[in-house]
Short mmCIF file of C-alpha atoms and ligand atoms in Angstrom, two decimals:
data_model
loop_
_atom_site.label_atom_id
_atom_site.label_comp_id
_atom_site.label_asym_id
_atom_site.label_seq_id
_atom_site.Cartn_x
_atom_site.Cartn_y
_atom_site.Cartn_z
CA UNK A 1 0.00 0.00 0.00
CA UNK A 2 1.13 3.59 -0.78
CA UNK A 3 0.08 6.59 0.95
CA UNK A 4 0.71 10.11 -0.56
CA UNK A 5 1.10 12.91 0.80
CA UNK A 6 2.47 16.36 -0.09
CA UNK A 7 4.81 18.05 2.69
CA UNK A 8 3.09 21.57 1.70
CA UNK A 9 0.02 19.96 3.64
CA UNK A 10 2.39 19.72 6.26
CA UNK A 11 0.57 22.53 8.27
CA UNK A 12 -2.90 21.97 7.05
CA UNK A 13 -2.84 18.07 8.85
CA UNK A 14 -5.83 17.07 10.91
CA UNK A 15 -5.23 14.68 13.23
CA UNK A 16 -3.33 15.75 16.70
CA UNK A 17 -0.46 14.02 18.52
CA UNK A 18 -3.21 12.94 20.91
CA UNK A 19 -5.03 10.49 18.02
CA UNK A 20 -1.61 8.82 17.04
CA UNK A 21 -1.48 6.41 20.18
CA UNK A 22 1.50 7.75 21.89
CA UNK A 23 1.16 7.77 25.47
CA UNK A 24 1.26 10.99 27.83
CA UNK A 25 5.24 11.53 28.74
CA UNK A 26 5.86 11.62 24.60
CA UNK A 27 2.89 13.98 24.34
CA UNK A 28 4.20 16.30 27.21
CA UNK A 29 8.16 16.47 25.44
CA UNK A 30 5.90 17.44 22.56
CA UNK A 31 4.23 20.15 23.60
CA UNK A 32 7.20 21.34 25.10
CA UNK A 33 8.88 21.04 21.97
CA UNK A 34 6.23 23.65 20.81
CA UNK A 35 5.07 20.55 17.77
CA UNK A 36 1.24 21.01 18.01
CA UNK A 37 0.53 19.11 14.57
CA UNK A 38 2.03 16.13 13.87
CA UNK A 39 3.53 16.36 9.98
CA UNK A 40 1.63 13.93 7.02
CA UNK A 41 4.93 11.62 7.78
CA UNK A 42 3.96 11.54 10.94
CA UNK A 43 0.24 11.20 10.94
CA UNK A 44 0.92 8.04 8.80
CA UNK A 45 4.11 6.63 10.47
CA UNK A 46 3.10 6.84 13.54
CA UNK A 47 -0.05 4.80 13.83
CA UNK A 48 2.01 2.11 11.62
CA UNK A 49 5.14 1.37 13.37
CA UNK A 50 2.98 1.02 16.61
CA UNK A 51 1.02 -1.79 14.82
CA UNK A 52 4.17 -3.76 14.58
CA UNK A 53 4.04 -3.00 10.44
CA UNK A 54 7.67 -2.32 8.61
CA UNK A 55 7.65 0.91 6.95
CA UNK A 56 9.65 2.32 3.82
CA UNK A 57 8.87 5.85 3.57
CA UNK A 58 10.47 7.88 0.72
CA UNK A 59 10.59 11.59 2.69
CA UNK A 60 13.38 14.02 2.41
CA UNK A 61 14.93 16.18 5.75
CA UNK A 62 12.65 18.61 6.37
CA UNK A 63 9.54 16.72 6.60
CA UNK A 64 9.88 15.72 10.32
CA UNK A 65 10.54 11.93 9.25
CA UNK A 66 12.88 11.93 12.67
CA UNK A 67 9.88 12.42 14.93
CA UNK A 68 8.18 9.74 12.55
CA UNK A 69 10.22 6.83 13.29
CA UNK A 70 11.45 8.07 17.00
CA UNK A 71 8.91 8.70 18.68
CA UNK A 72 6.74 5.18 17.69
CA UNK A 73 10.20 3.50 18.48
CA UNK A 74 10.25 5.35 21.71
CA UNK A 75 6.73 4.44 22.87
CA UNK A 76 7.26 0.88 22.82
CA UNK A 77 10.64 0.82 24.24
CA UNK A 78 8.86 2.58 26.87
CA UNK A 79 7.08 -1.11 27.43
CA UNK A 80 10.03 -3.79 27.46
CA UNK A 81 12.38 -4.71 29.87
CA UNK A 82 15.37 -2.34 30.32
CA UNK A 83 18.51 -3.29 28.01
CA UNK A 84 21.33 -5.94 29.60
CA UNK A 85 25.40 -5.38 29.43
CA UNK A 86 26.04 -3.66 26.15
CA UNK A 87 22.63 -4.60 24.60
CA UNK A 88 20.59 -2.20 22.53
CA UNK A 89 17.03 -3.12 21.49
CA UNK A 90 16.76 -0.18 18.77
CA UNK A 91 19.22 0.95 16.16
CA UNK A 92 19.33 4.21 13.84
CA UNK A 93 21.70 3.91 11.00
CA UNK A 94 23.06 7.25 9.37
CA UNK A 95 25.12 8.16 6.64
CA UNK A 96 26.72 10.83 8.72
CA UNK A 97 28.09 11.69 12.45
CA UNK A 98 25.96 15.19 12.36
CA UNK A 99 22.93 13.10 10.97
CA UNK A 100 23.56 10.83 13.73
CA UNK A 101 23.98 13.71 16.64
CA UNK A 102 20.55 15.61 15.59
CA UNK A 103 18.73 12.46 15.50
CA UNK A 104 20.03 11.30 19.14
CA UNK A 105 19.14 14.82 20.17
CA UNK A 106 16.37 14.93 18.99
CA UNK A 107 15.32 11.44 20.97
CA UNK A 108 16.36 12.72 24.04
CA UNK A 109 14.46 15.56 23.32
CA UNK A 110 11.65 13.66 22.83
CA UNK A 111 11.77 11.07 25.56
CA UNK A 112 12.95 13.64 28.26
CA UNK A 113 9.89 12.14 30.41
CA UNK A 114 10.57 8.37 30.10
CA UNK A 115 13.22 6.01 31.52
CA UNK A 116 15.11 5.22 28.48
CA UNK A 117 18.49 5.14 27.65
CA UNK A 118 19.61 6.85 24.01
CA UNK A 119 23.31 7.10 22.58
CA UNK A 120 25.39 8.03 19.70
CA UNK A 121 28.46 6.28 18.41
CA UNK A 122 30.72 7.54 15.18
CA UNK A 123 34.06 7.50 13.78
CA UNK A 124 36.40 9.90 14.01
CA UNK A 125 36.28 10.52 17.64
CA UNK A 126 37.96 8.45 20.68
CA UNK A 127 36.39 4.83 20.90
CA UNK A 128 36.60 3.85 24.80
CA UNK A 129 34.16 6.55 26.27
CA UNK A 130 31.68 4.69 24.11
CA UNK A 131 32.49 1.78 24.84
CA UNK A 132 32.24 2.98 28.37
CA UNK A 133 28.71 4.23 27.86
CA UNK A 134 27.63 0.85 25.95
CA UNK A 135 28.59 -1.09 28.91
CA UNK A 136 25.12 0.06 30.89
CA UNK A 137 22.92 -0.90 28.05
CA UNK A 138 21.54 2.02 25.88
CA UNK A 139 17.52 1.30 24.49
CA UNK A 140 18.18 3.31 20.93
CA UNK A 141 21.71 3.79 19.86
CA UNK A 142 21.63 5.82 16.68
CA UNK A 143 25.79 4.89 14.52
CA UNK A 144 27.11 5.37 11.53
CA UNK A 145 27.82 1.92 10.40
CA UNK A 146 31.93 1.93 10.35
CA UNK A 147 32.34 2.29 14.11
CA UNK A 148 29.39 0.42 14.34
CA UNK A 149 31.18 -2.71 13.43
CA UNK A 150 34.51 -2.08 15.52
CA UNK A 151 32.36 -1.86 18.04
CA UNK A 152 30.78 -4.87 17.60
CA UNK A 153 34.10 -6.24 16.71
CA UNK A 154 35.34 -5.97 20.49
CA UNK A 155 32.26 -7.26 21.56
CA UNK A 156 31.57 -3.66 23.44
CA UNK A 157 27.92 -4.16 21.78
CA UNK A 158 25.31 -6.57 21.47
CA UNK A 159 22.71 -7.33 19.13
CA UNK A 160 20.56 -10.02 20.48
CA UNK A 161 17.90 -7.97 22.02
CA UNK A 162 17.91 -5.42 18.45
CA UNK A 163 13.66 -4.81 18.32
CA UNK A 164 13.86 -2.09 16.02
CA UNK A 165 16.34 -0.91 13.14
CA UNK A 166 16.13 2.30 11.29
CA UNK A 167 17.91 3.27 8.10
CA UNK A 168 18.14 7.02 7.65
CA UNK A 169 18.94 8.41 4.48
CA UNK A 170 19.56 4.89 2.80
CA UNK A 171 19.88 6.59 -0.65
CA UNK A 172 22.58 8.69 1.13
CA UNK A 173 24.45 5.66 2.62
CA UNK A 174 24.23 3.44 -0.74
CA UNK A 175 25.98 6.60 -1.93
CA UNK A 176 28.10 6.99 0.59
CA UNK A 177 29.88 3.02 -0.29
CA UNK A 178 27.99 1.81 2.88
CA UNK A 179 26.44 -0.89 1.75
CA UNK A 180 28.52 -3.67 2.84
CA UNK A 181 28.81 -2.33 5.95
CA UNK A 182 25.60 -2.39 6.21
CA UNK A 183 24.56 -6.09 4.84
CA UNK A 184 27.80 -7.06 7.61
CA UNK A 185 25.34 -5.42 10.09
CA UNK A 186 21.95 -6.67 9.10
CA UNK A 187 23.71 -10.21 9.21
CA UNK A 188 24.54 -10.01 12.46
CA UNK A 189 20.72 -8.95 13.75
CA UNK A 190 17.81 -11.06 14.92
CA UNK A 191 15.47 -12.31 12.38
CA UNK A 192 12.47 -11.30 14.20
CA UNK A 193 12.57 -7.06 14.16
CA UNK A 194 10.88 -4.44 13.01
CA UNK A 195 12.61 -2.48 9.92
CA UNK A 196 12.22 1.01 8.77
CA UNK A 197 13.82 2.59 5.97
CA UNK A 198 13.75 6.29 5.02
CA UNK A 199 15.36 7.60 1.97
CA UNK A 200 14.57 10.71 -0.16
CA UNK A 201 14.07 8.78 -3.60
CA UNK A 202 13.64 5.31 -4.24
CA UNK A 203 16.18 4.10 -6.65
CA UNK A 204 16.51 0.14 -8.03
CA UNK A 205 19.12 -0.17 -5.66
CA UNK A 206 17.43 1.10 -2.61
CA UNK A 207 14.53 -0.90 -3.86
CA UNK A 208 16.51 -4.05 -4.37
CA UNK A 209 17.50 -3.29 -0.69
CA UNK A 210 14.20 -2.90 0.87
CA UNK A 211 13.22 -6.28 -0.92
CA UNK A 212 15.77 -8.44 1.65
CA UNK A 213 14.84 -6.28 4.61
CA UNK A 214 11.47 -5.29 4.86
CA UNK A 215 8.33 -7.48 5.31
CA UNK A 216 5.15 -6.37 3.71
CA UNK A 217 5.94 -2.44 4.35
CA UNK A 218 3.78 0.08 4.93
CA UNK A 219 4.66 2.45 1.45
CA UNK A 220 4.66 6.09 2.52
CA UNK A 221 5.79 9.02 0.02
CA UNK A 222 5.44 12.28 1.35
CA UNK A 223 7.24 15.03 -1.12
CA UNK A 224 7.00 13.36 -5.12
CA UNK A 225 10.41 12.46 -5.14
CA UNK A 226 13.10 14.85 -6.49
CA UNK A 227 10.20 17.99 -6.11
CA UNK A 228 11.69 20.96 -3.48
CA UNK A 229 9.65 21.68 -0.55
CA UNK A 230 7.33 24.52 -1.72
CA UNK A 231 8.04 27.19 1.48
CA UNK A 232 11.35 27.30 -0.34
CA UNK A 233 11.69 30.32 -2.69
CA UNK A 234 14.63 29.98 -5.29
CA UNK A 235 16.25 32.20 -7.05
CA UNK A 236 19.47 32.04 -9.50
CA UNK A 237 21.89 34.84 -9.73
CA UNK A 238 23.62 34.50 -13.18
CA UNK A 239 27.32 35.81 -12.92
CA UNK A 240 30.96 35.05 -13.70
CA UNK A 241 33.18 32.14 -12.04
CA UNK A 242 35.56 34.15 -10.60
CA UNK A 243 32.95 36.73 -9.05
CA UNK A 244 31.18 34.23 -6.92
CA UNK A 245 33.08 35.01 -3.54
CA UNK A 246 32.87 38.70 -4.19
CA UNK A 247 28.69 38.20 -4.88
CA UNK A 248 28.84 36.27 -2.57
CA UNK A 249 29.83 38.59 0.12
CA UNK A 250 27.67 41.42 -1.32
CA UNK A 251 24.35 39.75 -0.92
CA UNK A 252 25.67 38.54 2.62
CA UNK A 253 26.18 42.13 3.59
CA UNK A 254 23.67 43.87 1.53
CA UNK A 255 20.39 41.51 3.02
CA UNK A 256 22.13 41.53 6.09
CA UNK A 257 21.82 37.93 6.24
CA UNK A 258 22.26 36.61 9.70
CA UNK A 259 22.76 32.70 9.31
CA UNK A 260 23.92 31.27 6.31
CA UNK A 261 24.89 28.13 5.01
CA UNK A 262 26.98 28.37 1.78
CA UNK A 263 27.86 24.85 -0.71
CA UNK A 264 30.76 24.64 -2.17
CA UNK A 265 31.82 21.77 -4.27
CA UNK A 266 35.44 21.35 -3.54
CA UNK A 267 36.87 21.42 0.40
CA UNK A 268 39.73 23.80 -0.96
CA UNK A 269 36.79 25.92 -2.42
CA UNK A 270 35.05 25.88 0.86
CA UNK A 271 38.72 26.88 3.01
CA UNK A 272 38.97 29.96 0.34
CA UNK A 273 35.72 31.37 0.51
CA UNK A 274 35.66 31.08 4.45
CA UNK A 275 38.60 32.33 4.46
CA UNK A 276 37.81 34.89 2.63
CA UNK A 277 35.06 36.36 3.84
CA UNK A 278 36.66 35.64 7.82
CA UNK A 279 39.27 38.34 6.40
CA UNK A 280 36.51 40.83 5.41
CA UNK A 281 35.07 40.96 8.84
CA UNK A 282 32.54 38.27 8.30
CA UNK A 283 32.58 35.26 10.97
CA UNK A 284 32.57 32.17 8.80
CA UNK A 285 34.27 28.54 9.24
CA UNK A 286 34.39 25.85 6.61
CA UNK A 287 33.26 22.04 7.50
CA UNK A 288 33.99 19.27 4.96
CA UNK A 289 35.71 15.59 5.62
CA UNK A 290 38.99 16.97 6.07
CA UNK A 291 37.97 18.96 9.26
CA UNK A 292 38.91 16.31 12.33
CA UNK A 293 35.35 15.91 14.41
CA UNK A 294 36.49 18.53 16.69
CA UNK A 295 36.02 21.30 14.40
CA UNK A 296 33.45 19.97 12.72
CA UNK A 297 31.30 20.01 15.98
CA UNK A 298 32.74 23.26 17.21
CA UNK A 299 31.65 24.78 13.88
CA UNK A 300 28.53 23.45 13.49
CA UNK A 301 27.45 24.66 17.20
CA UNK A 302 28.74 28.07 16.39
CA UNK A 303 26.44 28.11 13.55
CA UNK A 304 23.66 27.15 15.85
CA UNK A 305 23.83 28.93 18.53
CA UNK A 306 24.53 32.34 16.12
CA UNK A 307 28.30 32.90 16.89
CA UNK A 308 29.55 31.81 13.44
CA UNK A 309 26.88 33.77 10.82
CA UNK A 310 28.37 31.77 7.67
CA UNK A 311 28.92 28.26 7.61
CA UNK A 312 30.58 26.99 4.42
CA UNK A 313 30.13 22.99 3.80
CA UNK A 314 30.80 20.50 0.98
CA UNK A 315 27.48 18.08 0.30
CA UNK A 316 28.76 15.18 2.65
CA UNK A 317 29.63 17.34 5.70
CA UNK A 318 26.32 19.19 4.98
CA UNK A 319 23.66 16.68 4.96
CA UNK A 320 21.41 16.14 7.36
CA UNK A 321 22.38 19.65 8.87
CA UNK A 322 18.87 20.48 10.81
CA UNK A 323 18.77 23.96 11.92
CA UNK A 324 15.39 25.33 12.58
CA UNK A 325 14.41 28.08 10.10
CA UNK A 326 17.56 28.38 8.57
CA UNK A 327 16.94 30.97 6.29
CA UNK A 328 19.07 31.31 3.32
CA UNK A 329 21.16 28.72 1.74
CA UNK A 330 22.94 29.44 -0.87
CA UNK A 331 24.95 27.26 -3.86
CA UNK A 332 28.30 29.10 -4.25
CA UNK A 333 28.68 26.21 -6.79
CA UNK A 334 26.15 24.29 -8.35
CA UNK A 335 26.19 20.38 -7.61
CA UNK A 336 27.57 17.82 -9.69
CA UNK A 337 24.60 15.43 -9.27
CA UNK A 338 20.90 16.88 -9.40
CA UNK A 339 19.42 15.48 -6.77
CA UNK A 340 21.84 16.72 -4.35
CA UNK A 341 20.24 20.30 -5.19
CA UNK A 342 17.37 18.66 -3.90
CA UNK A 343 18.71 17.58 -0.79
CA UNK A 344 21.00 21.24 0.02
CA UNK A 345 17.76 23.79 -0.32
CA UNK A 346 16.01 21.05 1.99
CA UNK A 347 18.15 22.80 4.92
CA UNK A 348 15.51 25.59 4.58
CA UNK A 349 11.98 26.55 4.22
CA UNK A 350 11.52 23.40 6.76
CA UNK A 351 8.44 22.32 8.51
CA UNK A 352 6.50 25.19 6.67
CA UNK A 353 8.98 27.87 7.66
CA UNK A 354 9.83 30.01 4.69
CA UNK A 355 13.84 29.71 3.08
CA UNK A 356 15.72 31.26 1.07
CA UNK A 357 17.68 29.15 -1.94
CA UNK A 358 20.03 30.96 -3.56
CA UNK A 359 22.12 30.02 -6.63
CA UNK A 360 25.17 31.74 -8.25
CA UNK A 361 25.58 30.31 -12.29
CA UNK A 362 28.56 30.69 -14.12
CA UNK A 363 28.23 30.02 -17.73
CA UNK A 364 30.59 26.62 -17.38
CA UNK A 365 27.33 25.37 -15.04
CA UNK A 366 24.71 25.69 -17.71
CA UNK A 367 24.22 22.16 -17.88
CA UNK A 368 24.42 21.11 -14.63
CA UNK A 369 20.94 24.14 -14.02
CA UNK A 370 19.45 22.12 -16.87
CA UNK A 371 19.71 18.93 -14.92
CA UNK A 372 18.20 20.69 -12.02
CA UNK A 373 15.69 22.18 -13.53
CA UNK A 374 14.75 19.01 -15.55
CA UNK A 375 14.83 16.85 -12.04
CA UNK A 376 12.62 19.37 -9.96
CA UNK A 377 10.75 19.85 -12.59
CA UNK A 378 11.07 24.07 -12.04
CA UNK A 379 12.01 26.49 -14.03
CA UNK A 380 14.37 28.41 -11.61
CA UNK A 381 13.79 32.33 -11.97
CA UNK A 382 16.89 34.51 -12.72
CA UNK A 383 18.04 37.78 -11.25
CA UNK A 384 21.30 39.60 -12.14
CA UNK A 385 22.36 41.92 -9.65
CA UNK A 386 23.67 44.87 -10.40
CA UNK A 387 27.70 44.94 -10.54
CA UNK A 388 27.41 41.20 -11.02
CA UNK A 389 26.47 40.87 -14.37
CA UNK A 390 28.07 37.72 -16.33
CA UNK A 391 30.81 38.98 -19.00
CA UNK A 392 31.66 35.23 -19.82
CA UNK A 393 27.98 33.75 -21.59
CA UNK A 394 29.20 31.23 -23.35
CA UNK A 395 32.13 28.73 -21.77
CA UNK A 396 32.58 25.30 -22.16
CA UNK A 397 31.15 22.93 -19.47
CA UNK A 398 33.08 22.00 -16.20
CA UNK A 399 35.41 18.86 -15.68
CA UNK A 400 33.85 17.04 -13.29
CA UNK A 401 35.65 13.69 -13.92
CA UNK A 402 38.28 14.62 -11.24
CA UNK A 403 35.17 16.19 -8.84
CA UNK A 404 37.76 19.34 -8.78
CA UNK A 405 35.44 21.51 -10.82
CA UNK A 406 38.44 21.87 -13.57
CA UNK A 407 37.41 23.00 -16.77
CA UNK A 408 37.15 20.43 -19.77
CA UNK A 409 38.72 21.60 -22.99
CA UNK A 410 36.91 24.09 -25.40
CA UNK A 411 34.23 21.73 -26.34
CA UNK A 412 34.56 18.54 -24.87
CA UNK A 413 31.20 18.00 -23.02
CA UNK A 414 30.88 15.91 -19.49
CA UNK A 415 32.19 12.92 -18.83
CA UNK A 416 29.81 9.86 -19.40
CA UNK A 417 29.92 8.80 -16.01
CA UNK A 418 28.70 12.49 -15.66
CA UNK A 419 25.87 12.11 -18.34
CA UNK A 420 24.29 9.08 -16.41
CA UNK A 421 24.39 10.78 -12.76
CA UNK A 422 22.75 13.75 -13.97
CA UNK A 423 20.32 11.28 -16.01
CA UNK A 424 19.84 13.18 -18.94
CA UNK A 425 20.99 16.75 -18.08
CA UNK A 426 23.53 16.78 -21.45
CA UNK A 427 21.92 17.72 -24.43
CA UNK A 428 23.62 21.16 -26.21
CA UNK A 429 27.78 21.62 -25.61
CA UNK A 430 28.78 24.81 -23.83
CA UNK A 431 25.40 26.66 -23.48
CA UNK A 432 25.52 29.77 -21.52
CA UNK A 433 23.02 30.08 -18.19
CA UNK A 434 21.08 32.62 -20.24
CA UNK A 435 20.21 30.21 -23.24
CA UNK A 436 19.81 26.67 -20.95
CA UNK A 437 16.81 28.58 -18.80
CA UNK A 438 15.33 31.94 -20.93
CA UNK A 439 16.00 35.62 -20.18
CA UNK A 440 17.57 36.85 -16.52
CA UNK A 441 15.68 39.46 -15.11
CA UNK A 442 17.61 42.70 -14.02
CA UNK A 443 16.58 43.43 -10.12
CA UNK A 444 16.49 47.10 -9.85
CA UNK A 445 16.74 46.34 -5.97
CA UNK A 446 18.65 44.84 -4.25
CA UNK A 447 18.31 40.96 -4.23
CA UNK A 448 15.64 39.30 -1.54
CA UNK A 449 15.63 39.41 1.78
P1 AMP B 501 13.29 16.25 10.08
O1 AMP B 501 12.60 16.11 8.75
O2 AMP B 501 13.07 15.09 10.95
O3 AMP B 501 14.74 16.61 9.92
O4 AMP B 501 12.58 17.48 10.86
C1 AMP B 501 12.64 18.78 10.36
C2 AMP B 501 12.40 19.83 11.42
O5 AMP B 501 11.02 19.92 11.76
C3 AMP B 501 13.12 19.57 12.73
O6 AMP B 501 13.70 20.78 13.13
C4 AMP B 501 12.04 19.16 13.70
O7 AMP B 501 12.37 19.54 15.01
C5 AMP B 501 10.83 19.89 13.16
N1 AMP B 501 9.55 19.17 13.39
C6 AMP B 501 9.35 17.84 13.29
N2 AMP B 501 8.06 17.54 13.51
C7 AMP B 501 7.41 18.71 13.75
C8 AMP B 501 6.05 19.05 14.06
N3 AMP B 501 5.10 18.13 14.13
N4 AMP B 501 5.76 20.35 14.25
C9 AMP B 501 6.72 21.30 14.15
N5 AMP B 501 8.02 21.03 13.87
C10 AMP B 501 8.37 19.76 13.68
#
């Protein structure tokens, strides 16, 4: 069965927390939490993974698919017998450690009133104090698969007692190389569990996935897949390569934007521009996988709690970011693969807050807005702003064989490998942004606030 539902309903739902079966300590964090409307993912996850039912639910960040899967999982944890030595009876894959944080934050958020244990374990940080924490017995442990495994490894966790396993962001961790990891893992669980498995699109190999683990799953899909949430408003600012940091800053200082979080395609290209604008005055810090965990964390609370006002990330560091009403994201470089436009302006407009997407287009990305537009389905409005205007309209596509955002020669068009990722975003060699999309507008203001 398939349920549809479209996340721009996501305010208009019906039903209240109260109808969904969850018992009063969940219903107390909730209120507290200031959620009076459960989300469509909700209203239909909810009700299901009480029943017992597997679930595969194709729903994108944003949609409050977290609270969908938690707090069901939490409810009837609330019921069993307390967790022995080092076993955990639910587990949360991630493709991520910041995925994995916000979602163990966001279940001790949620069962603040209940006598559960929750945990986190990743790579990239010292393995003993989680072992030491393991050693009690932890009722949801939410991992990114690697560490996982060493853990499991040294026999510092155990699996016997697994009720529940989640996997977040499948399409993410297939993409990611995970999946090994995480067949090793699924061999090592009991047979008799209840699976749920989230991913924002449904490809044949998520779907040949889902056919081994789930059991006659509930079929949710919330946002069509590859469509942007609609509180997101998107704009693209045509203008040359080499003026991006400079436009960059500009619309930065000219909206007065507060909290933004800036893509950049390469980790050098995120140093520069942080870099850059950290010289101008600006407080900015750069997270990608060369930061060690430390940074990564310290940057990522600065740019919570308001400290650091731009935050410049590459897609992996990036996803799964959940900031509440993040306003304005912007693409300093477009994204090699479509869909991952998809998932970056996810980080705003979310839970019917409004956002901000912002895209700066050099000529050399005409192709890759095609793909874009072609996957969302959207024709993407354009605004040159003043001083910014493109002098280059016509360059040959990037490089991205290398992922290093070279330039191909005069010409040559992507790679194949290229072709296939974008499925179908070729077509015409070295198009400018003007012709791939119709006319820019000129703003005679200054760009949106
Ligand atoms: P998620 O899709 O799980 O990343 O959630 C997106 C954001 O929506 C998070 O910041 C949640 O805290 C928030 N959220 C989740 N459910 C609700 C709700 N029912 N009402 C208001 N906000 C929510």
């Amino acid at each position: 069965m398939t349920i549809t539902a479209s996340a721009s309903s996501a305010l208009t739902a019906k039903a209240t927390f109260d109808d969904l079966g969850l018992s009063a300590p969940l219903l107390q964090a909730l209120r507290e939490k200031g959620y009076s409307t459960p989300s469509p993912i909700q209203e239909q996850a909810i009700p299901a993974v009480l029943s017992g039912r597997d679930l595969m639910a194709a729903a994108q960040t944003g949609t409050g698919k977290t609270a969908g899967f938690t707090l069901p999982m939490l409810e009837t944890l609330s019921h069993g017998a307390r967790p022995g030595r080092g076993q955990i009876r639910a587990l949360v894959l991630t493709p991520t450690r910041e995925l994995a944080a916000q979602v163990l934050d966001n279940a001790r958020d949620y069962s603040r009133h209940l006598r559960l244990r929750s945990e986190v374990v990743f790579g990239g940080v010292k393995i003993n104090p989680q072992i030491q924490r393991l050693q009690q017995g932890v009722d949801l442990l939410v991992a990114t698969p690697g560490r996982l495994l060493d853990l499991h490894q040294q026999g510092a966790v155990r699996f016997e007692r697994v009720e529940f396993l989640v996997l977040d962001e499948a399409d993410r961790m297939l993409d990611m190389g995970f999946i090994h990891d995480i067949r090793r893992v699924l061999s090592r669980l009991p047979e008799r569990r209840q699976n749920l498995l989230f991913s924002a699109t449904f490809s044949p190999s998520i779907r040949k996935l889902a056919t081994g683990l789930l059991n006659d799953p509930l079929q949710i899909q919330i946002t069509p897949p590859n469509q942007t949430a609609r509180t997101v408003q998107q704009v693209v600012h045509p203008c040359d390569m080499k003026r991006k940091p400079d436009l960059l800053s500009h619309l930065i200082r000219s909206n007065d934007w507060q909290q933004v979080l800036v893509f950049s395609r390469t980790k050098h290209g995120a140093n520069r521009v942080a870099e850059k604008l950290t010289n101008e005055g600006l407080v900015a810090a750069a997270i990608h996988g060369n930061k060690s965990q430390g940074a990564r964390t310290r940057a990522l609370q600065g740019f919570k709690d308001g400290s650091v006002r731009v935050l410049v990330a590459t897609d992996i560091a990036a996803r799964g970011i959940d900031i509440q009403q993040l306003p304005h994201v912007v693409n300093l470089d477009l994204p090699n693969v479509a869909e991952d436009y998809v998932h970056r302006i996810g980080r705003t407009g979310r839970a019917g807050e409004c956002g901000h997407a912002i895209s700066l287009v050099a000529a050399e990305e005409a192709l890759l807005l095609k793909a874009i537009e072609r996957t969302t389905r959207e024709s993407l409005e354009k605004v040159l702003v003043p001083g910014f205007e493109p002098t280059v309209l016509d360059a040959p596509p990037l490089d991205l064989s290398g992922g290093r955002g070279r330039r191909s020669p005069r010409g040559g068009g992507p790679t194949r490998n290229h072709h296939e990722r974008n499925r179908g975003g070729g077509g015409s060699r070295g198009g400018s942004s003007r012709s791939a999309s119709g006319r820019p507008k000129r703003s005679g203001r200054p760009p949106q606030r």
